[in-house]
Coordinates of N, CA and C and ligand atoms in Angstrom, one line a residue:
X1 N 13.0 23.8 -66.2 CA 13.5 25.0 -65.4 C 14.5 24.6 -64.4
X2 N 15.2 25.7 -64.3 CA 16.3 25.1 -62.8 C 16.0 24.9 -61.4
X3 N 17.4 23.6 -61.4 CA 17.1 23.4 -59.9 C 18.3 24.3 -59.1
X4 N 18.6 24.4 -58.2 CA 19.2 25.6 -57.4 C 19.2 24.5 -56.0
X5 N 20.4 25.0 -55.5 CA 20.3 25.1 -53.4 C 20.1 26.0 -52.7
X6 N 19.6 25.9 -51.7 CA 19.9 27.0 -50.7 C 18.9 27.0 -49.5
X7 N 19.3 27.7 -48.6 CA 18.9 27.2 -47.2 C 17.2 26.8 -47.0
X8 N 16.4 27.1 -48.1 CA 15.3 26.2 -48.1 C 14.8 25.3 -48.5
X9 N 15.8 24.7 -49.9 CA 16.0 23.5 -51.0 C 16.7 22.3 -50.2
X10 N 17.3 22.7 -48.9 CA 18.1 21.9 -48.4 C 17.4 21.2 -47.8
X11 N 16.0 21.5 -47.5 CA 15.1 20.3 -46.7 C 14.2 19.8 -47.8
X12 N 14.4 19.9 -48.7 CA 13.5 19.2 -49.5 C 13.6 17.9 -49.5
X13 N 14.1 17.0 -49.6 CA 14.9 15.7 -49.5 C 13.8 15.1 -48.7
X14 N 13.7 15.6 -46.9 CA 12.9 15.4 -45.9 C 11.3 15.3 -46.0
X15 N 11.2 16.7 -46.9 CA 9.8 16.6 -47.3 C 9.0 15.5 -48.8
X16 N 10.0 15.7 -49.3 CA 9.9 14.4 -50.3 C 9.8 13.0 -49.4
X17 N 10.4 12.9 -48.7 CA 9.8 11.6 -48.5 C 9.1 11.8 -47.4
X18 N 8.4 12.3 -47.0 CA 7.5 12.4 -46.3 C 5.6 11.9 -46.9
X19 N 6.0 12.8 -48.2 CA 5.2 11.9 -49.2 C 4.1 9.8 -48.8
X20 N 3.3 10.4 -48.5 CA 3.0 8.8 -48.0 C 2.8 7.8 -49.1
X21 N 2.8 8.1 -50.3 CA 1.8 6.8 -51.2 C 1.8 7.7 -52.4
X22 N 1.9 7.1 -53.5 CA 1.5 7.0 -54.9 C 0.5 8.0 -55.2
X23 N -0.5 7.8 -54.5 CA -1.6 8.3 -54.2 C -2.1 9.5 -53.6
X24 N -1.0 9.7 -52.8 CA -1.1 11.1 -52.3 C -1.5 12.5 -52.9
X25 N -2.2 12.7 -51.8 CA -2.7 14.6 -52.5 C -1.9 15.0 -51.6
X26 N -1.3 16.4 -51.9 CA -0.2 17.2 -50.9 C -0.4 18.4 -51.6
X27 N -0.3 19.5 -50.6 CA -0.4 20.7 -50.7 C 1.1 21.5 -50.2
X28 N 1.3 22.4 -51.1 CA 2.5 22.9 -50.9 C 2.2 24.7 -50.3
X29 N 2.1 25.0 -49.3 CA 1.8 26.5 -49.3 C 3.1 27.5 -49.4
X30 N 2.6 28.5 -49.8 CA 4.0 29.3 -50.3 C 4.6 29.3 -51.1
X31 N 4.1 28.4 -52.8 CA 5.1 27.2 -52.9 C 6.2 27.8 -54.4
X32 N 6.0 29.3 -53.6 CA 7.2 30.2 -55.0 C 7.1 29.8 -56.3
X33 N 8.3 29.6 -56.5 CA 8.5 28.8 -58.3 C 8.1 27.7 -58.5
X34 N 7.6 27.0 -57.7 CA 7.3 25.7 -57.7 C 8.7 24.4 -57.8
X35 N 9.7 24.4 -57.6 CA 10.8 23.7 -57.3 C 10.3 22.3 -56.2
X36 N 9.5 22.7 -55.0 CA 9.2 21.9 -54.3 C 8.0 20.9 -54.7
X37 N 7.2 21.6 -55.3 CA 6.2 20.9 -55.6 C 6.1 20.4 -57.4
X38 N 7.5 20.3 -57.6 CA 7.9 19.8 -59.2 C 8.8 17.8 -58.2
X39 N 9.7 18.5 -57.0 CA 9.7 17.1 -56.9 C 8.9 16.4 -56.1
X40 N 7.7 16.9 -55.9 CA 7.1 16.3 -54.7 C 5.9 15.1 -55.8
X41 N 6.2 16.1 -57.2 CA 4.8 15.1 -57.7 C 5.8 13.9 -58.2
X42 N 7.2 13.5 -57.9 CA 7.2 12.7 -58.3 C 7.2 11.2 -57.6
X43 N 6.3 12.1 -56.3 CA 5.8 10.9 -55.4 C 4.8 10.4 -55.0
X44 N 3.9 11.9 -55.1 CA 2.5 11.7 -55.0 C 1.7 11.7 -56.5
X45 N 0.1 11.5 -55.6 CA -0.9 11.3 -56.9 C -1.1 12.7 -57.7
X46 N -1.3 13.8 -56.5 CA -1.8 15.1 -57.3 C -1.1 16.1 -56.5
X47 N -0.2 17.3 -57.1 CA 0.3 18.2 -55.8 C -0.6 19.3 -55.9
X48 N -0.5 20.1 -55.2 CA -1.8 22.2 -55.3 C -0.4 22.7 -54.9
X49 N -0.2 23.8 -55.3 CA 0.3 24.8 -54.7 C -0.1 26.2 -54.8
X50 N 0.3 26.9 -53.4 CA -0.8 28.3 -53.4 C 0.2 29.4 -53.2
X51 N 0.4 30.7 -53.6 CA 1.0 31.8 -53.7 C 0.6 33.0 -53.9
X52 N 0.5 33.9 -53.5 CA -0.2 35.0 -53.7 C 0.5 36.0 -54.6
X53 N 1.9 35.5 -54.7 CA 2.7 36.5 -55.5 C 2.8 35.9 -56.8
X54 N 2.1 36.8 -58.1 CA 1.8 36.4 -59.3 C 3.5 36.3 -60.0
X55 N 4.4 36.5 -59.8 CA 5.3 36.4 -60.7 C 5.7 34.9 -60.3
X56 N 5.7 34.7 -58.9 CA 6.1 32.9 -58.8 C 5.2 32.3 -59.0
X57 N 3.7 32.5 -58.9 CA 2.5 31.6 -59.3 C 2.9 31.4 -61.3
X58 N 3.7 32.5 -62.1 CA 3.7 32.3 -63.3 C 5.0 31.6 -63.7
X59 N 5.7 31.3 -62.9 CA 7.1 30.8 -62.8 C 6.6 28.9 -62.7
X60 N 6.1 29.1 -61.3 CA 5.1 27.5 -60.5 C 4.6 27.0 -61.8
X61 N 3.6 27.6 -62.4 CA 3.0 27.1 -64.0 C 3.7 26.9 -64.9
X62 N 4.8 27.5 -64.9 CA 5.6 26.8 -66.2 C 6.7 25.8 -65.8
X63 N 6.7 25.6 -64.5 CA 7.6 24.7 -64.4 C 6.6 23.2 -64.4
X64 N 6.0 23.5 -63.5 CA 5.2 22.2 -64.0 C 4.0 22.1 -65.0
X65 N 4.1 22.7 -66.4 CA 3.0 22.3 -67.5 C 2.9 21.5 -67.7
X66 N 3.6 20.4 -67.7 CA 3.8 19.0 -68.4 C 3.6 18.1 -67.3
X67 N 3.5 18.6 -66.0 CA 3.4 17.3 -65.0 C 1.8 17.3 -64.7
X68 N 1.6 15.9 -65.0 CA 0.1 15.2 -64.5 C -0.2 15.6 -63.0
X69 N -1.2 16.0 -63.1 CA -2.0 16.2 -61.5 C -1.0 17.6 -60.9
X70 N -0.9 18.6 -61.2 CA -0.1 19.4 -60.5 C -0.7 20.7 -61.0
X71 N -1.1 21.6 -59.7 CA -2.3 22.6 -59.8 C -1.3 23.8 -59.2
X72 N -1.4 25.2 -59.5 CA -1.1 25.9 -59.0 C -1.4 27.1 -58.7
X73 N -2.3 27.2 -58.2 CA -3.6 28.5 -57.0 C -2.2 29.9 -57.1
X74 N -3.3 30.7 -57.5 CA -2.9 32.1 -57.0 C -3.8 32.4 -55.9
X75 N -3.2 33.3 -54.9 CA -3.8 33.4 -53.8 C -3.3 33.4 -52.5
X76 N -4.3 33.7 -51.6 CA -3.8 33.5 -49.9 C -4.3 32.4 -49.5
X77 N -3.4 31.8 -48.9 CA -3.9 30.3 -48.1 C -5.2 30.7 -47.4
X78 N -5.3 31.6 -46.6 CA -6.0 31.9 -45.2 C -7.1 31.9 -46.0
X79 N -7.3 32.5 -47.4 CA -8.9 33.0 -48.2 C -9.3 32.1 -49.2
X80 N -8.6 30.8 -49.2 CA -8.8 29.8 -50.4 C -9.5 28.9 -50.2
X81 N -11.1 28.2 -50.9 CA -10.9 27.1 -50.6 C -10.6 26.1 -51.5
X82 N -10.2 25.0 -51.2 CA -9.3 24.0 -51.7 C -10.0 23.1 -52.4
X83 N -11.4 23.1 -52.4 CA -12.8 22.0 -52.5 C -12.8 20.9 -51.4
X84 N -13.6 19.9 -51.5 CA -14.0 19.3 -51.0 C -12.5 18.1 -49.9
X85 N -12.0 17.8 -51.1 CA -10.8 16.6 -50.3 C -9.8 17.2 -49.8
X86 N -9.7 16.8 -48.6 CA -8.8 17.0 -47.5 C -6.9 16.5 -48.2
X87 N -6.0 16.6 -47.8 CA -4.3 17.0 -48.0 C -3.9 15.5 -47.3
X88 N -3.3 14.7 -47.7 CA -2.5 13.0 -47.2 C -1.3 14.0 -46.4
X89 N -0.6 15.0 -47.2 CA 0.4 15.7 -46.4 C 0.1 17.3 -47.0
X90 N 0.8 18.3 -45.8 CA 0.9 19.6 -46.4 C 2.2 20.2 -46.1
X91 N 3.2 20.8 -47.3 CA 4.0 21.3 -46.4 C 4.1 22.7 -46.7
X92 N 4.6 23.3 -46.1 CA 5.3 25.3 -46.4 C 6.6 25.3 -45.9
X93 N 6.9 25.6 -46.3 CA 8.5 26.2 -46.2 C 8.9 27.8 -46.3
X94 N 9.5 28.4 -45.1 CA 9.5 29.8 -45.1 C 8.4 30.4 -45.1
X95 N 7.2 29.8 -45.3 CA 6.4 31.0 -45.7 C 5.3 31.2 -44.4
X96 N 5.4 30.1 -43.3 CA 4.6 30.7 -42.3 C 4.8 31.8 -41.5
X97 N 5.8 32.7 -41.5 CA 6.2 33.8 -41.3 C 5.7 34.9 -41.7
X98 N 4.5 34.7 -42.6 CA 4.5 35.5 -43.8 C 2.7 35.7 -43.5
X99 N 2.3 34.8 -42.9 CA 0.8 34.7 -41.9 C 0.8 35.0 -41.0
X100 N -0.2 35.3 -40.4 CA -0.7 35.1 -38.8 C -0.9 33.8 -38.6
X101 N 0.1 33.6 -37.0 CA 0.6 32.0 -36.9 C -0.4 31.3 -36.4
X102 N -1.8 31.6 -35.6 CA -2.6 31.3 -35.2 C -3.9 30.2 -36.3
X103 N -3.9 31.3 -37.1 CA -5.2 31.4 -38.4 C -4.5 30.4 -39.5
X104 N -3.5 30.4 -39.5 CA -2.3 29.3 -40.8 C -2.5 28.3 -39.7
X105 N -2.0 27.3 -39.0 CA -2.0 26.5 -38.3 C -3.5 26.1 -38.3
X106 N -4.2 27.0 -38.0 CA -5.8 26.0 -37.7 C -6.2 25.8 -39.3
X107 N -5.7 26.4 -40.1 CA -6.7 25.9 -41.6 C -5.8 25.0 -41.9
X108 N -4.4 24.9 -41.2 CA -3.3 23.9 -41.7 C -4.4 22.3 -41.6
X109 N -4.7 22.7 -39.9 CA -5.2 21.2 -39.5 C -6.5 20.7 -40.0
X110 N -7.3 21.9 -40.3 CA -8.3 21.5 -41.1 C -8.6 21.0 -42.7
X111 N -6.9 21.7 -42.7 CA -7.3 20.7 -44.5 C -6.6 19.6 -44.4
X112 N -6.2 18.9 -43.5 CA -5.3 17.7 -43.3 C -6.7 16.6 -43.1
X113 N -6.3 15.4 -43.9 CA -7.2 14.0 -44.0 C -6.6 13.5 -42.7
X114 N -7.4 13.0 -42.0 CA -6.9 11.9 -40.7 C -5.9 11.3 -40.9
X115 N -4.7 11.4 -40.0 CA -4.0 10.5 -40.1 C -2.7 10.7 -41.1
X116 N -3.2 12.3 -41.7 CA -2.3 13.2 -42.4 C -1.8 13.7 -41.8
X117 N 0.3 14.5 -42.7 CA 0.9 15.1 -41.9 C 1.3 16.5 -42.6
X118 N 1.7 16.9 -41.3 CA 2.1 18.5 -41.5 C 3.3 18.8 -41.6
X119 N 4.4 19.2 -42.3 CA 5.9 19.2 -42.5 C 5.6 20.8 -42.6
X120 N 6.3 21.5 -41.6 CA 6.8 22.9 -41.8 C 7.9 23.4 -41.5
X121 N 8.8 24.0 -42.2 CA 10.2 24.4 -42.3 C 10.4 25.9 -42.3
X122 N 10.4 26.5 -41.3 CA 10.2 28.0 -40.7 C 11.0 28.5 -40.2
X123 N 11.2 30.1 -40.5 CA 11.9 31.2 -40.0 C 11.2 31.8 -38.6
X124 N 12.4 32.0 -37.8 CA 12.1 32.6 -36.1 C 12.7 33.5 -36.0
X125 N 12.3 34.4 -35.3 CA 13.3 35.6 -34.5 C 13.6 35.3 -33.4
X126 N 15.0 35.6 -33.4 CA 15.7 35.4 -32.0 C 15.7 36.1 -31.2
X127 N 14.9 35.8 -30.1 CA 14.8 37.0 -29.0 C 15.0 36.1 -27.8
X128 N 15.7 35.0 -27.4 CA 16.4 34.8 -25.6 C 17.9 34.3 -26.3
X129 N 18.4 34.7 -25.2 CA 19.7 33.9 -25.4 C 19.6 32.7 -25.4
X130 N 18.8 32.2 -25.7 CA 19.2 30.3 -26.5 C 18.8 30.9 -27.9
X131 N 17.9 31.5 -28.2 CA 18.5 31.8 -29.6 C 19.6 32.3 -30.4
X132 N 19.7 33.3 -29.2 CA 20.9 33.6 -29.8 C 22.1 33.3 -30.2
X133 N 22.4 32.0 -28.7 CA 23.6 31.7 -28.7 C 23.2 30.6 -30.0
X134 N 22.2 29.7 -30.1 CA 22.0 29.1 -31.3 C 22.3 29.1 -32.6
X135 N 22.0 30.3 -33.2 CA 22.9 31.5 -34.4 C 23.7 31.4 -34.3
X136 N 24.0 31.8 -33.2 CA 25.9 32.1 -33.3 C 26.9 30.9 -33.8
X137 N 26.2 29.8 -32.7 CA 26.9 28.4 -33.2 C 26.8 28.2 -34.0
X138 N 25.9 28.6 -34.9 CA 25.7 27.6 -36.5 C 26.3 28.7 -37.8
X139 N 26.3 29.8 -37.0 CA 27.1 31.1 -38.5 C 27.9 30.5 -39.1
X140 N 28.9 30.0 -38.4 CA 30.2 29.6 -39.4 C 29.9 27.9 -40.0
X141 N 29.6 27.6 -39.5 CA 29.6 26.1 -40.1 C 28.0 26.0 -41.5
X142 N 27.6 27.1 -40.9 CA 26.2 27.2 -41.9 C 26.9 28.0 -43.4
X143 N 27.9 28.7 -43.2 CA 28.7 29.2 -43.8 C 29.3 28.8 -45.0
X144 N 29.9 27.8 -44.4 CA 31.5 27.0 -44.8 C 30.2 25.8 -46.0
X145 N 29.0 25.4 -45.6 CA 28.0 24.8 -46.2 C 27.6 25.1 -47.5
X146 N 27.3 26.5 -47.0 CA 26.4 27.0 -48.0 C 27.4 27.5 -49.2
X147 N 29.3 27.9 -48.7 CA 30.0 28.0 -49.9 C 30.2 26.7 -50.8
X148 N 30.2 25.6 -50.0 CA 30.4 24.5 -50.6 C 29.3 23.9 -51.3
X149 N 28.1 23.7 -51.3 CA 26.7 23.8 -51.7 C 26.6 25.1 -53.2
X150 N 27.8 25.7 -52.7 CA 27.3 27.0 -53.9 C 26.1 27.5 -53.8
X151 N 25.5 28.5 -52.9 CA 24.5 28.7 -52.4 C 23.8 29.4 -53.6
X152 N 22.3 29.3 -54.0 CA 22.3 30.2 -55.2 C 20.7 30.9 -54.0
X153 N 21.3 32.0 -54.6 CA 19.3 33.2 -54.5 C 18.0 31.9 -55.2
X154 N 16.6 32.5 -55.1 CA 16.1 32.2 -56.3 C 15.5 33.7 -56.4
X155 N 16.1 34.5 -57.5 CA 15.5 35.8 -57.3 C 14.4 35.7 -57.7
X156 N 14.0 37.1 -57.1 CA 12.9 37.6 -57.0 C 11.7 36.8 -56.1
X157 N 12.1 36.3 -55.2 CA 11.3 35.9 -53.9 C 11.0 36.8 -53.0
X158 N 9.7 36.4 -53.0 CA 9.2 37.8 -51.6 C 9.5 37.1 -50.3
X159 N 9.9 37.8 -49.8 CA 10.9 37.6 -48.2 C 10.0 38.8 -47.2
X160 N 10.1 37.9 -45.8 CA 9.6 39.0 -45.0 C 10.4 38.6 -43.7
X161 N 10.3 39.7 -42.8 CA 11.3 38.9 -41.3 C 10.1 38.3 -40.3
X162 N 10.5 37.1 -39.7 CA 10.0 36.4 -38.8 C 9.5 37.3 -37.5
X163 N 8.6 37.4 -37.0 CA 8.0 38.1 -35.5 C 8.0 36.7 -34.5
X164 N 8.1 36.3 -34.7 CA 7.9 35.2 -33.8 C 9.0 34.4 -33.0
X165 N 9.2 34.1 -32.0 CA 10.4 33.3 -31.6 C 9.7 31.8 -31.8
X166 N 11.5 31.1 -31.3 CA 10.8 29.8 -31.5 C 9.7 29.0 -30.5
X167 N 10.1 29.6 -29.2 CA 9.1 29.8 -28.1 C 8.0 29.6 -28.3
X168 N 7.6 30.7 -28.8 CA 6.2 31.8 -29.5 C 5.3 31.0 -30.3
X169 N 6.0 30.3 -31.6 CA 5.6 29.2 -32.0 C 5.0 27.7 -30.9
X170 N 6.2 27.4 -30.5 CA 6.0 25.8 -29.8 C 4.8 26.5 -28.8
X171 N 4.6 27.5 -28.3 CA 3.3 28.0 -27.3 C 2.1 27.9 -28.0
X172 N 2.0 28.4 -29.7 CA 0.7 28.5 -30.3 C 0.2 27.1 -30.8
X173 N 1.4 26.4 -31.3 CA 1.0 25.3 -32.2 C 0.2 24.3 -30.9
X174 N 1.1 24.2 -29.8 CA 0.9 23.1 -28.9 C -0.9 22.9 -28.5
X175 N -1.2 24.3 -28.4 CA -3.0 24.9 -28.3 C -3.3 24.2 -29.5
X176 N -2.8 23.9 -30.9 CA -3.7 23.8 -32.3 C -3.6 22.4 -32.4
X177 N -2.1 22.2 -32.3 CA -1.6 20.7 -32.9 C -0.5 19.9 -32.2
X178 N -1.9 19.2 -31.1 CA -1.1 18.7 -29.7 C -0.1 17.4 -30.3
X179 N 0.7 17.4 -30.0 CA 1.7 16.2 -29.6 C 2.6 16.5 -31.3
X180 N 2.8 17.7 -31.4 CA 3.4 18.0 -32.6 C 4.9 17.6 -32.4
X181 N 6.1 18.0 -33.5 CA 7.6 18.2 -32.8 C 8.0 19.1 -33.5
X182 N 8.8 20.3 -32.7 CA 9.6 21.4 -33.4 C 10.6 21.6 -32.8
X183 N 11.5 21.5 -33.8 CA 13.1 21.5 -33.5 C 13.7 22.6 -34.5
X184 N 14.6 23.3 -33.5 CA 15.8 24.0 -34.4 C 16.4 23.3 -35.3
X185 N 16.7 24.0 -36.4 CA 17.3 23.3 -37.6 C 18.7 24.1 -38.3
X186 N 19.6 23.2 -38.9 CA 20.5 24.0 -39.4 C 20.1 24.8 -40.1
X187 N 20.6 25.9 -40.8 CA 20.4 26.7 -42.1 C 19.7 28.1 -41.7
X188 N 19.3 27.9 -40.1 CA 18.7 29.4 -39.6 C 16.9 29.0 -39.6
X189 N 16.9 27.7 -39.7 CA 15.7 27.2 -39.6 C 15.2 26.0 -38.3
X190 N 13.6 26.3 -38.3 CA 13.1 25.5 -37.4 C 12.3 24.3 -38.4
X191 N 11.7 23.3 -37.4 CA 11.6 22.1 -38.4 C 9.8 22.0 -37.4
X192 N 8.3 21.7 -38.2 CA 6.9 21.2 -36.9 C 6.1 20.6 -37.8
X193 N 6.7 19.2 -37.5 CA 5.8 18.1 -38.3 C 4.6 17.7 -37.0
X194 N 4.0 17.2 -37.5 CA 2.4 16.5 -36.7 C 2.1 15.8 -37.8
X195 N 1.2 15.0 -37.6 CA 0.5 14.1 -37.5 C -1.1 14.1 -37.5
X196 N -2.1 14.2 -38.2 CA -3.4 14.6 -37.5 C -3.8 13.1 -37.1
X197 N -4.6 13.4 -35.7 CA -5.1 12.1 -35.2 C -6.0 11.4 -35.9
X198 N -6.2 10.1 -36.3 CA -7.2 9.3 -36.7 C -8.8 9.5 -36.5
X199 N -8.8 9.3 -35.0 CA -9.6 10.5 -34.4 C -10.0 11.4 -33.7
X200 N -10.5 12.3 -33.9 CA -10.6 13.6 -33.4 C -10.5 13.7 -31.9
X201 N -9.9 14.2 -31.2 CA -10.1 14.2 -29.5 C -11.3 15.1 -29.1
Ligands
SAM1 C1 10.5 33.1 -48.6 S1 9.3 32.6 -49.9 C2 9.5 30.9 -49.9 C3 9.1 30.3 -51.2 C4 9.3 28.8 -51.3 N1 8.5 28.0 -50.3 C5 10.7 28.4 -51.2 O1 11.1 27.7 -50.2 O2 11.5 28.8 -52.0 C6 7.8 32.9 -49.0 C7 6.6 32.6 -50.0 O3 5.4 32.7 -49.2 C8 4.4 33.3 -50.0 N2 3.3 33.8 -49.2 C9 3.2 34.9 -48.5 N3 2.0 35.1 -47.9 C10 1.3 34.0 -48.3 C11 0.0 33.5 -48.0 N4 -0.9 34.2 -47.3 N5 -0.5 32.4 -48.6 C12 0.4 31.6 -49.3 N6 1.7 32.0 -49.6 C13 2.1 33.1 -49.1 C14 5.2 34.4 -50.7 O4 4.6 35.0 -51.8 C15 6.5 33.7 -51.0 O5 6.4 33.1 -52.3

């Protein structure tokens, strides 16, 4: 199946190696057509990916039929359970937006194994002038990228708008997933990896 660019493919690179070990179980939430979690198994031991929307859960399955260890859940993150073994890494991309940021974030941390990490790559609404002016700065040169990149769609993706600023976020997570980092990112994107502690505080 095809690979494609575009302002969510462009972090994939980051999340691939984020990948800890051979060995790795990693969960992909959101995880569309499966594109991310087609190169993620080529790092880890087993990938899951979860989607509630059946036309990419049927897309996610055919792209990876042939790859060893790679599962792909129809469904809502928030109502699934995953069985017993906990995630080495989890990531989502775009799609925390698409939850209640509270309820995604704590089942984030609870399906994470000690010492596992959380890679999330998310849409904000801009609501202070640092956001705004933030946009602004990056329109044209995000622009001039994405013509050069040859930006492609992946149709038929379910898309929803962000309620949240970036604020809004760094205020919830910091309550769920102390000593996290989230940073503005090119592409109209935010970047909130963690870490889960070894041991529990
Ligand atoms: C904007 S798309 C991003 C898809 C993919 N991660 C990518 O980067 O191309 C957001 C995805 O989140 C999925 N989604 C929405 N609500 C979800 C939920 N409760 N649990 C898991 N995935 C969800 C949507 O069906 C959609 O495929």
């Amino acid at each position: 199946m095809s690979e494609y660019w575009n302002h969510n493919t462009a972090f994939h690179p980051e999340l691939v190696a984020a990948v800890p070990g051979p060995g790795a179980r990693v969960l992909d939430i959101g995880c569309g057509d499966g594109l991310l979690l087609q190169r993620l198994s080529a790092r880890a031991g087993s990938v899951v990916g979860i989607d509630p929307d059946e036309a990419a859960v049927v897309s996610a399955r055919s792209r990876l039929a042939k790859t060893p260890g790679a599962e792909v859940l129809h469904g809502d993150f928030l109502r699934t359970e995953f069985g017993e073994s906990p995630f080495d890494l989890i990531t989502c991309v775009a799609a925390l937006h698409h939850m209640p940021l509270a309820p995604a974030l704590e089942r984030m941390e609870e399906l994470l194994t000690p010492g596992g990490k959380l890679h999330i790559v998310g849409l904000s609404e801009n609501k202070t002038i640092a956001d705004h002016l933030a946009a602004a700065a990056m329109s044209v040169p995000v622009m001039v990228v994405s013509r050069i990149r040859r930006q492609s769609a992946y149709p038929g993706m379910v898309i929803a708008e962000p309620k949240e600023s970036i604020d809004e976020i760094r205020t919830t997570a910091s309550a769920i997933l102390p000593g996290h980092r989230l940073r503005r990112r090119f592409h109209f994107r935010y970047s909130l990896t963690w870490t889960k502690p070894l041991v529990s505080a």
